[in-house]
Amino acid sequence: MHEPETLPVIVIDDEAHLRITASQTLELAGYTPHCFASAEQALAELPPHFPGVIVSDMRMPGMDGMALLHALKKRDPTLPIILITGHGDISTAVEAMRAGAWDFLEKPFAGEQLVDVVRRGIEKRQLSLENTHLKAELEAQQAALGPRLVGRTPVISHLAAMIQRISQVEADVLLLGETGTGKDLVARAIHERSARRASPFMAINCGAVPEHTIESELFGHEKGAFTGAVERRIGKFEHANGGTVFLDEIESMPPALQVKLLRVLQERSVERLGANETVALDIRVIAATKVDLKVAADEGRFREDLYYRLNVVTLPLPALRERREDIPLLFQHFAVVAANRSGLEAPTLDNHAVATLLAHDWPGNVRELRNLAERYVLLGAAFDYRLDVLLAGETASVEEPTLPRQVELFEKSLISQSLARHQGRVIDVCTHLGLPRKTFYDKLKKHGLSAEDYRHKSDP
């Protein structure tokens, strides 16, 4: 959120003494007023994506307040417009609100009333602009090549760079990360950025397929190979020829099947159950696990030779608690996706909501955060559920960070978001956050942040 001194307020009134009074009141409150004697003049000089609010008298020569309201709503439907009405002119005020006015002030009004309605209007405006920005990011992601990681932290930037590099080489990959960290998304991102993107991407969860059918699922079978095999079946490996096979939860693969998988990886061929001939394969294998396979191999729970064959390139995925600064951005991203899908309005986050998100430990990682955002879109507005209410069942079993820790995380998140918004420009960030430069650098050092990491970089 911008500081008040950086935010403009347009005041339109044909009476000079009212413009002067409103201007002085707003300046004392820390805003930057721009006064106009006519609606026509204000419209001509209004910049696109104006970050502030409009305060206009209703009754003016030429274009009046209602005509201005309709003109502004056509240009920018989310722009907050505050209209000043005459004493007792309630019917006009009601008409204006129905036409889309943000609020109205009835003459005579106190300076505190003007400041309060402007403050609330500016808060709404900033949230609307943030939401518009997120929707634009979502559209860019949908138009981009393959899935995109959402985040601005250095650990995510590094992960995105590794995905880009790995996708350009022909090597099997092992993804290591906790449940819900996005292993499926990373696997798809590698595939979609590789030369195999036009060929199939086949995903199979080794822990979800029954042991008696997983061999047929992976390798296929011939007609009559076993009871119930009434026709030939092409397995996942063969179907993905030319593309990528993603084996999730590979630690759950039965030991007997691990031997056959090792042979497929070594020989790049597959033999259907009941067949006497092998089928040559041109595939890339991406395996994913939530456990340390080396430890599992040492304990005899996973074949050591298969571990070393899979461990050509290992890509660790960070837990959400390791990149807390990304949590508000991720939540808003998922909320925009859910809102677009359901035709609802995406909610915006106030400071209390951000603090609630940062205080949670997220044992389910990004998947848990996405589910919360979807529930909040569907239930928050309709039933006035707050984030802390929706999270109540989950936070009960998690030890919450202390108050000083929550304050520290919130501060780090705000600094990170401001650095990203201003692409690491220190002067702009200091102005945005209202911090002296020395204090700002002290906080960077305290939180382990670097402005350089945010310069000239787009979201991965």
Coordinates of C-alpha atoms in Angstrom, one line a residue:
M1 CA 0.0 0.0 0.0
H2 CA 1.3 3.5 -0.9
E3 CA 2.0 6.1 1.8
P4 CA -0.6 9.0 1.8
E5 CA 1.9 11.6 0.7
T6 CA 2.4 9.7 -2.6
L7 CA -1.3 9.5 -3.4
P8 CA -3.1 12.2 -5.4
V9 CA -6.7 13.3 -4.8
I10 CA -8.6 15.2 -7.6
V11 CA -11.0 17.8 -6.3
I12 CA -13.5 19.3 -8.7
D13 CA -15.7 22.3 -7.7
D14 CA -16.6 25.5 -9.5
E15 CA -16.4 27.5 -6.2
A16 CA -12.8 28.6 -5.5
H17 CA -13.2 28.8 -1.7
L18 CA -14.4 25.2 -1.5
R19 CA -11.4 24.0 -3.6
I20 CA -9.0 25.9 -1.3
T21 CA -10.6 24.5 1.9
A22 CA -10.6 20.9 0.6
S23 CA -7.1 21.3 -0.7
Q24 CA -5.8 22.5 2.7
T25 CA -7.6 19.8 4.6
L26 CA -6.2 17.1 2.3
E27 CA -2.6 18.5 2.4
L28 CA -2.7 18.5 6.2
A29 CA -3.7 14.8 6.1
G30 CA -0.7 14.0 3.9
Y31 CA -2.4 13.7 0.5
T32 CA -1.5 15.6 -2.7
P33 CA -4.6 17.4 -4.0
H34 CA -5.1 18.5 -7.6
C35 CA -7.9 21.0 -7.9
F36 CA -10.0 21.8 -11.0
A37 CA -12.8 24.3 -11.6
S38 CA -14.7 22.1 -14.1
A39 CA -15.3 18.4 -14.8
E40 CA -14.2 18.9 -18.4
Q41 CA -10.8 20.1 -17.4
A42 CA -10.3 17.3 -14.9
L43 CA -11.3 14.7 -17.4
A44 CA -8.8 16.0 -20.0
E45 CA -5.9 15.8 -17.5
L46 CA -6.8 12.5 -15.7
P47 CA -4.0 10.0 -16.4
P48 CA -4.7 6.3 -17.0
H49 CA -4.6 4.0 -13.9
F50 CA -5.0 7.0 -11.6
P51 CA -4.0 5.7 -8.2
G52 CA -6.1 8.1 -6.1
V53 CA -9.7 9.1 -5.8
I54 CA -12.0 11.8 -7.3
V55 CA -14.0 14.3 -5.1
S56 CA -16.5 16.3 -7.1
D57 CA -19.4 18.6 -6.5
M58 CA -22.7 17.5 -8.0
R59 CA -24.0 20.8 -9.3
M60 CA -21.6 22.6 -11.6
P61 CA -21.9 24.6 -14.9
G62 CA -21.4 22.5 -18.0
M63 CA -20.8 18.8 -17.1
D64 CA -22.3 18.2 -13.7
G65 CA -21.3 15.6 -11.2
M66 CA -23.6 12.9 -12.4
A67 CA -22.4 13.3 -16.0
L68 CA -18.8 13.1 -14.8
L69 CA -19.6 10.0 -12.8
H70 CA -21.0 8.2 -15.9
A71 CA -18.0 9.3 -18.0
L72 CA -15.5 8.1 -15.4
K73 CA -17.2 4.8 -14.9
K74 CA -16.9 4.1 -18.7
R75 CA -13.2 4.9 -18.5
D76 CA -12.3 3.1 -15.3
P77 CA -15.1 1.2 -13.5
T78 CA -13.1 0.7 -10.3
L79 CA -12.1 4.4 -9.8
P80 CA -13.6 5.6 -6.5
I81 CA -15.7 8.7 -7.0
I82 CA -17.0 10.8 -4.1
L83 CA -19.7 13.3 -4.8
I84 CA -20.7 16.3 -2.8
T85 CA -24.4 17.0 -2.6
G86 CA -26.5 19.9 -1.3
H87 CA -28.2 19.8 2.0
G88 CA -31.3 17.5 2.0
D89 CA -30.6 16.3 -1.6
I90 CA -30.9 12.6 -0.6
S91 CA -32.6 11.4 -3.8
T92 CA -29.7 12.7 -5.8
A93 CA -27.2 10.9 -3.5
V94 CA -29.1 7.7 -3.8
E95 CA -29.2 8.0 -7.6
A96 CA -25.4 8.6 -7.6
M97 CA -24.7 5.5 -5.4
R98 CA -26.8 3.4 -7.7
A99 CA -24.8 4.7 -10.7
G100 CA -21.6 3.6 -9.1
A101 CA -20.4 6.4 -6.8
W102 CA -18.1 5.2 -4.1
D103 CA -19.6 7.6 -1.5
F104 CA -21.1 11.0 -1.0
L105 CA -20.6 14.0 1.3
E106 CA -23.5 16.3 2.2
K107 CA -22.8 20.0 2.6
P108 CA -21.8 21.3 5.0
F109 CA -19.2 18.6 6.0
A110 CA -16.3 18.6 8.4
G111 CA -12.8 18.2 7.3
E112 CA -12.5 14.9 9.3
Q113 CA -15.4 13.5 7.2
L114 CA -13.6 14.4 3.9
V115 CA -10.3 12.8 5.1
D116 CA -12.1 9.7 6.3
V117 CA -14.0 9.0 3.1
V118 CA -10.9 9.8 1.0
R119 CA -8.8 7.4 3.1
R120 CA -11.3 4.6 2.6
G121 CA -11.6 5.3 -1.1
I122 CA -7.9 5.2 -1.6
E123 CA -7.6 1.9 0.3
K124 CA -10.2 0.5 -2.1
R125 CA -8.4 1.9 -5.1
Q126 CA -5.1 0.4 -4.2
L127 CA -6.6 -3.0 -3.6
S128 CA -8.4 -2.8 -6.9
L129 CA -5.1 -1.9 -8.7
E130 CA -3.3 -4.7 -7.0
N131 CA -6.1 -7.1 -8.1
T132 CA -5.9 -5.8 -11.7
H133 CA -2.1 -6.4 -11.7
L134 CA -2.6 -9.9 -10.5
K135 CA -5.1 -10.7 -13.2
A136 CA -2.7 -9.4 -15.8
E137 CA 0.0 -11.6 -14.3
L138 CA -2.4 -14.6 -14.5
E139 CA -3.2 -13.9 -18.2
A140 CA 0.6 -13.6 -18.9
Q141 CA 1.1 -16.9 -17.3
Q142 CA -1.6 -18.6 -19.3
A143 CA 0.0 -17.2 -22.5
A144 CA 3.5 -18.2 -21.5
L145 CA 5.3 -21.4 -22.4
G146 CA 4.3 -24.0 -19.8
P147 CA 3.4 -23.6 -16.1
R148 CA 5.0 -20.8 -14.2
L149 CA 6.2 -20.7 -10.6
V150 CA 4.7 -17.8 -8.7
G151 CA 7.0 -16.1 -6.3
R152 CA 9.6 -13.4 -5.9
T153 CA 12.0 -14.8 -3.3
P154 CA 15.6 -15.7 -4.3
V155 CA 14.9 -19.4 -3.6
I156 CA 12.1 -19.4 -6.2
S157 CA 14.1 -17.4 -8.7
H158 CA 16.9 -20.0 -8.4
L159 CA 14.4 -22.9 -8.8
A160 CA 13.0 -21.2 -11.9
A161 CA 16.5 -20.9 -13.4
M162 CA 17.3 -24.5 -12.6
I163 CA 14.0 -25.6 -14.3
Q164 CA 14.9 -23.6 -17.4
R165 CA 18.4 -25.1 -17.5
I166 CA 17.4 -28.7 -16.8
S167 CA 14.6 -28.6 -19.4
Q168 CA 17.2 -28.0 -22.2
V169 CA 19.2 -31.1 -21.5
E170 CA 18.3 -34.8 -21.9
A171 CA 18.6 -36.1 -18.4
D172 CA 16.3 -37.9 -15.9
V173 CA 15.4 -35.8 -12.9
L174 CA 14.6 -36.5 -9.3
L175 CA 12.4 -34.0 -7.5
L176 CA 12.6 -33.9 -3.7
G177 CA 10.1 -32.0 -1.7
E178 CA 7.4 -32.2 1.0
T179 CA 3.8 -33.0 0.2
G180 CA 2.2 -30.0 -1.5
T181 CA 5.3 -28.2 -2.6
G182 CA 4.4 -28.4 -6.3
K183 CA 6.3 -31.4 -7.7
D184 CA 3.7 -32.0 -10.4
L185 CA 3.9 -28.4 -11.5
V186 CA 7.7 -28.4 -11.7
A187 CA 7.6 -31.7 -13.7
R188 CA 5.2 -30.2 -16.1
A189 CA 7.2 -27.0 -16.3
I190 CA 10.3 -29.0 -17.3
H191 CA 8.4 -30.9 -19.9
E192 CA 6.7 -27.8 -21.4
R193 CA 10.0 -26.0 -21.7
S194 CA 11.8 -28.9 -23.3
A195 CA 12.0 -30.1 -26.9
R196 CA 9.5 -32.8 -25.9
R197 CA 6.7 -30.4 -25.3
A198 CA 4.7 -31.5 -28.4
S199 CA 4.8 -35.1 -27.1
P200 CA 2.8 -36.7 -24.3
F201 CA 3.3 -35.9 -20.6
M202 CA 2.2 -39.0 -18.6
A203 CA 1.8 -38.7 -14.9
I204 CA 1.3 -41.7 -12.5
N205 CA 1.2 -41.6 -8.7
C206 CA 3.0 -44.8 -7.6
G207 CA 1.3 -44.6 -4.2
A208 CA -2.2 -44.4 -5.5
V209 CA -2.2 -47.3 -8.0
P210 CA -2.9 -50.7 -6.5
E211 CA 0.2 -52.9 -6.5
H212 CA -1.5 -55.7 -8.6
T213 CA -2.2 -53.2 -11.4
I214 CA 0.7 -50.8 -11.4
E215 CA 2.9 -53.1 -13.6
S216 CA 0.2 -53.2 -16.3
E217 CA -0.3 -49.4 -15.9
L218 CA 3.4 -48.7 -16.5
F219 CA 4.4 -51.4 -19.0
G220 CA 1.1 -52.5 -20.6
H221 CA 0.1 -56.1 -21.4
E222 CA -0.9 -58.4 -24.2
K223 CA -4.3 -60.0 -24.6
G224 CA -4.5 -63.1 -22.4
A225 CA -1.4 -62.1 -20.3
F226 CA -3.4 -62.7 -17.2
T227 CA -7.0 -63.3 -16.1
G228 CA -9.1 -60.4 -17.2
A229 CA -6.7 -59.2 -19.9
V230 CA -9.2 -59.3 -22.7
E231 CA -7.3 -57.0 -25.0
R232 CA -3.9 -55.5 -25.5
R233 CA -3.1 -52.5 -23.3
I234 CA -0.5 -49.9 -24.0
G235 CA 1.3 -48.8 -20.8
K236 CA 2.2 -45.3 -19.7
F237 CA 5.9 -45.6 -20.8
E238 CA 5.0 -46.7 -24.3
H239 CA 2.2 -44.2 -24.6
A240 CA 4.6 -41.4 -23.6
N241 CA 7.1 -42.4 -26.3
G242 CA 8.9 -39.2 -27.4
G243 CA 7.7 -37.4 -24.3
T244 CA 7.9 -37.4 -20.5
V245 CA 6.9 -39.9 -17.8
F246 CA 6.4 -38.4 -14.3
L247 CA 6.5 -40.9 -11.5
D248 CA 5.2 -39.3 -8.3
E249 CA 5.8 -40.8 -4.9
I250 CA 8.3 -43.2 -6.3
E251 CA 9.3 -44.3 -2.8
S252 CA 6.0 -46.2 -2.8
M253 CA 6.8 -48.4 -5.8
P254 CA 6.9 -52.1 -4.9
P255 CA 10.4 -53.6 -4.7
A256 CA 9.7 -56.1 -7.5
L257 CA 8.7 -53.3 -9.8
Q258 CA 11.8 -51.3 -9.0
V259 CA 13.9 -53.9 -10.7
K260 CA 11.9 -53.6 -13.9
L261 CA 11.9 -49.8 -13.7
L262 CA 15.7 -49.9 -13.4
R263 CA 15.9 -52.0 -16.6
V264 CA 13.6 -49.6 -18.5
L265 CA 15.9 -46.7 -17.4
Q266 CA 19.0 -48.5 -18.4
E267 CA 17.9 -50.0 -21.7
R268 CA 15.3 -47.4 -22.7
S269 CA 12.9 -50.2 -23.8
V270 CA 9.8 -51.8 -22.4
E271 CA 8.3 -55.3 -22.6
R272 CA 4.6 -55.6 -22.2
L273 CA 3.3 -58.3 -19.8
G274 CA 2.8 -61.5 -21.8
A275 CA 4.9 -60.3 -24.8
N276 CA 8.2 -61.7 -26.2
E277 CA 9.4 -58.6 -27.8
T278 CA 10.6 -55.2 -26.4
V279 CA 9.5 -51.8 -27.6
A280 CA 12.2 -49.1 -27.9
L281 CA 11.6 -46.0 -25.9
D282 CA 12.6 -42.4 -26.3
I283 CA 11.4 -40.9 -23.1
R284 CA 12.5 -38.7 -20.2
V285 CA 11.7 -39.9 -16.7
I286 CA 11.0 -37.4 -13.9
A287 CA 10.6 -39.0 -10.5
A288 CA 9.4 -37.3 -7.3
T289 CA 9.7 -38.2 -3.7
K290 CA 9.0 -36.7 -0.3
V291 CA 11.6 -38.8 1.5
D292 CA 15.4 -39.1 1.3
L293 CA 15.8 -42.0 -1.1
K294 CA 19.5 -42.4 0.0
V295 CA 18.3 -43.0 3.5
A296 CA 15.6 -45.3 2.3
A297 CA 18.2 -47.3 0.2
D298 CA 20.5 -47.5 3.3
E299 CA 17.6 -48.9 5.3
G300 CA 16.7 -51.4 2.6
R301 CA 13.4 -49.8 1.7
F302 CA 14.5 -48.7 -1.8
R303 CA 16.9 -50.2 -4.3
E304 CA 20.3 -48.5 -4.1
D305 CA 21.1 -49.1 -7.8
L306 CA 17.7 -47.5 -8.8
Y307 CA 18.4 -44.5 -6.5
Y308 CA 21.8 -43.9 -8.2
R309 CA 20.2 -44.3 -11.7
L310 CA 17.5 -41.7 -10.8
N311 CA 19.9 -39.4 -9.1
V312 CA 21.3 -37.9 -12.3
V313 CA 19.9 -34.5 -11.5
T314 CA 18.2 -33.8 -8.1
L315 CA 16.1 -30.7 -7.8
P316 CA 15.0 -29.8 -4.2
L317 CA 11.7 -27.9 -3.8
P318 CA 11.4 -25.5 -0.9
A319 CA 8.7 -25.7 1.7
L320 CA 6.3 -22.8 1.9
R321 CA 7.6 -21.9 5.3
E322 CA 11.0 -21.4 3.8
R323 CA 9.7 -18.6 1.5
R324 CA 7.1 -16.9 3.6
E325 CA 7.4 -13.6 1.8
D326 CA 5.7 -15.3 -1.2
I327 CA 2.6 -16.3 0.8
P328 CA 0.5 -13.1 0.2
L329 CA 1.4 -13.1 -3.5
L330 CA 0.6 -16.8 -3.9
F331 CA -2.7 -16.5 -2.0
Q332 CA -3.9 -13.6 -4.2
H333 CA -2.8 -15.5 -7.3
F334 CA -4.8 -18.6 -6.3
A335 CA -7.7 -16.4 -5.3
V336 CA -7.7 -14.7 -8.8
V337 CA -7.6 -18.1 -10.5
A338 CA -10.5 -19.4 -8.4
A339 CA -12.5 -16.2 -8.9
N340 CA -12.1 -16.3 -12.7
R341 CA -13.1 -20.0 -12.7
S342 CA -16.2 -19.4 -10.6
G343 CA -17.2 -16.0 -11.9
L344 CA -16.9 -14.4 -8.5
E345 CA -14.9 -11.4 -7.4
A346 CA -11.4 -12.1 -6.1
P347 CA -11.0 -10.9 -2.5
T348 CA -8.1 -8.6 -1.5
L349 CA -5.9 -8.9 1.5
D350 CA -5.8 -6.3 4.3
N351 CA -3.0 -6.2 6.9
H352 CA -4.8 -8.5 9.3
A353 CA -5.3 -11.1 6.6
V354 CA -1.6 -11.0 5.6
A355 CA -0.6 -11.3 9.3
T356 CA -2.9 -14.4 9.6
L357 CA -1.3 -16.0 6.5
L358 CA 2.2 -15.4 7.7
A359 CA 1.5 -16.7 11.2
H360 CA 0.4 -20.1 9.9
D361 CA 3.0 -22.9 9.5
W362 CA 1.5 -24.4 6.3
P363 CA 2.2 -28.1 6.8
G364 CA 0.4 -28.8 3.6
N365 CA 2.6 -26.2 1.8
V366 CA 1.3 -24.6 -1.5
R367 CA -1.5 -27.1 -1.9
E368 CA -2.9 -26.1 1.5
L369 CA -2.6 -22.4 0.6
R370 CA -4.4 -22.9 -2.7
N371 CA -7.2 -24.8 -1.0
L372 CA -7.6 -22.0 1.5
A373 CA -7.7 -19.3 -1.2
E374 CA -10.4 -21.3 -3.1
R375 CA -12.5 -21.7 0.1
Y376 CA -12.1 -18.0 0.8
V377 CA -13.3 -17.0 -2.6
L378 CA -16.3 -19.3 -2.3
L379 CA -17.2 -18.7 1.3
G380 CA -15.5 -15.6 2.5
A381 CA -17.7 -13.0 0.8
A382 CA -21.0 -15.0 0.9
F383 CA -20.7 -15.9 4.6
D384 CA -18.3 -13.2 5.9
Y385 CA -15.8 -15.8 6.9
R386 CA -12.4 -14.4 7.9
L387 CA -9.1 -16.2 7.1
D388 CA -8.5 -16.9 10.7
V389 CA -11.9 -18.6 10.9
L390 CA -11.2 -20.8 7.9
L391 CA -7.8 -21.7 9.2
A392 CA -9.0 -22.3 12.8
G393 CA -9.2 -26.1 12.4
E394 CA -5.6 -26.3 10.9
T395 CA -3.9 -23.8 13.3
A396 CA -5.2 -25.6 16.3
S397 CA -2.7 -28.4 15.8
V398 CA 0.2 -26.1 14.9
E399 CA 2.2 -24.1 17.3
E400 CA 1.9 -20.5 16.2
P401 CA 4.9 -18.2 16.0
T402 CA 5.4 -15.8 18.9
L403 CA 4.1 -12.2 18.4
P404 CA 7.6 -10.8 17.8
R405 CA 8.2 -13.5 15.2
Q406 CA 4.9 -12.7 13.5
V407 CA 5.8 -9.0 13.4
E408 CA 9.2 -9.9 11.9
L409 CA 7.7 -12.1 9.2
F410 CA 5.1 -9.4 8.4
E411 CA 7.8 -6.7 8.1
K412 CA 10.0 -9.0 5.9
S413 CA 7.0 -9.7 3.6
L414 CA 6.1 -6.0 3.2
I415 CA 9.8 -5.1 2.3
S416 CA 10.0 -8.0 -0.1
Q417 CA 6.8 -7.1 -1.9
S418 CA 7.9 -3.4 -2.1
L419 CA 11.3 -4.4 -3.5
A420 CA 9.6 -6.6 -6.2
R421 CA 7.1 -3.8 -7.0
H422 CA 9.8 -1.2 -7.5
Q423 CA 12.3 -3.7 -9.1
G424 CA 14.9 -3.1 -6.3
R425 CA 15.0 0.7 -6.7
V426 CA 16.0 1.7 -3.2
I427 CA 14.8 5.3 -3.3
D428 CA 11.4 4.3 -4.5
V429 CA 11.1 1.5 -1.8
C430 CA 12.2 3.9 1.0
T431 CA 9.6 6.4 -0.2
H432 CA 6.9 3.7 -0.4
L433 CA 7.6 2.3 3.0
G434 CA 8.4 5.7 4.6
L435 CA 11.8 4.6 5.8
P436 CA 15.1 6.5 6.0
R437 CA 17.7 4.9 3.8
K438 CA 20.0 3.8 6.7
T439 CA 17.0 2.2 8.5
F440 CA 16.0 0.4 5.3
Y441 CA 19.5 -1.0 4.8
D442 CA 19.6 -2.2 8.4
K443 CA 16.3 -4.0 7.9
L444 CA 17.6 -5.6 4.6
K445 CA 20.6 -7.0 6.6
K446 CA 18.3 -8.1 9.4
H447 CA 16.0 -10.1 7.1
G448 CA 18.7 -11.4 4.8
L449 CA 17.3 -9.5 1.8
S450 CA 19.2 -7.9 -1.1
A451 CA 17.8 -5.2 -3.4
E452 CA 20.0 -6.6 -6.2
D453 CA 18.0 -9.8 -6.3
Y454 CA 14.9 -7.8 -7.3
R455 CA 16.4 -5.6 -10.1
H456 CA 15.4 -6.1 -13.7
K457 CA 13.8 -9.5 -12.9
S458 CA 10.3 -10.7 -13.8
D459 CA 8.5 -13.2 -11.8
P460 CA 9.6 -16.8 -12.6

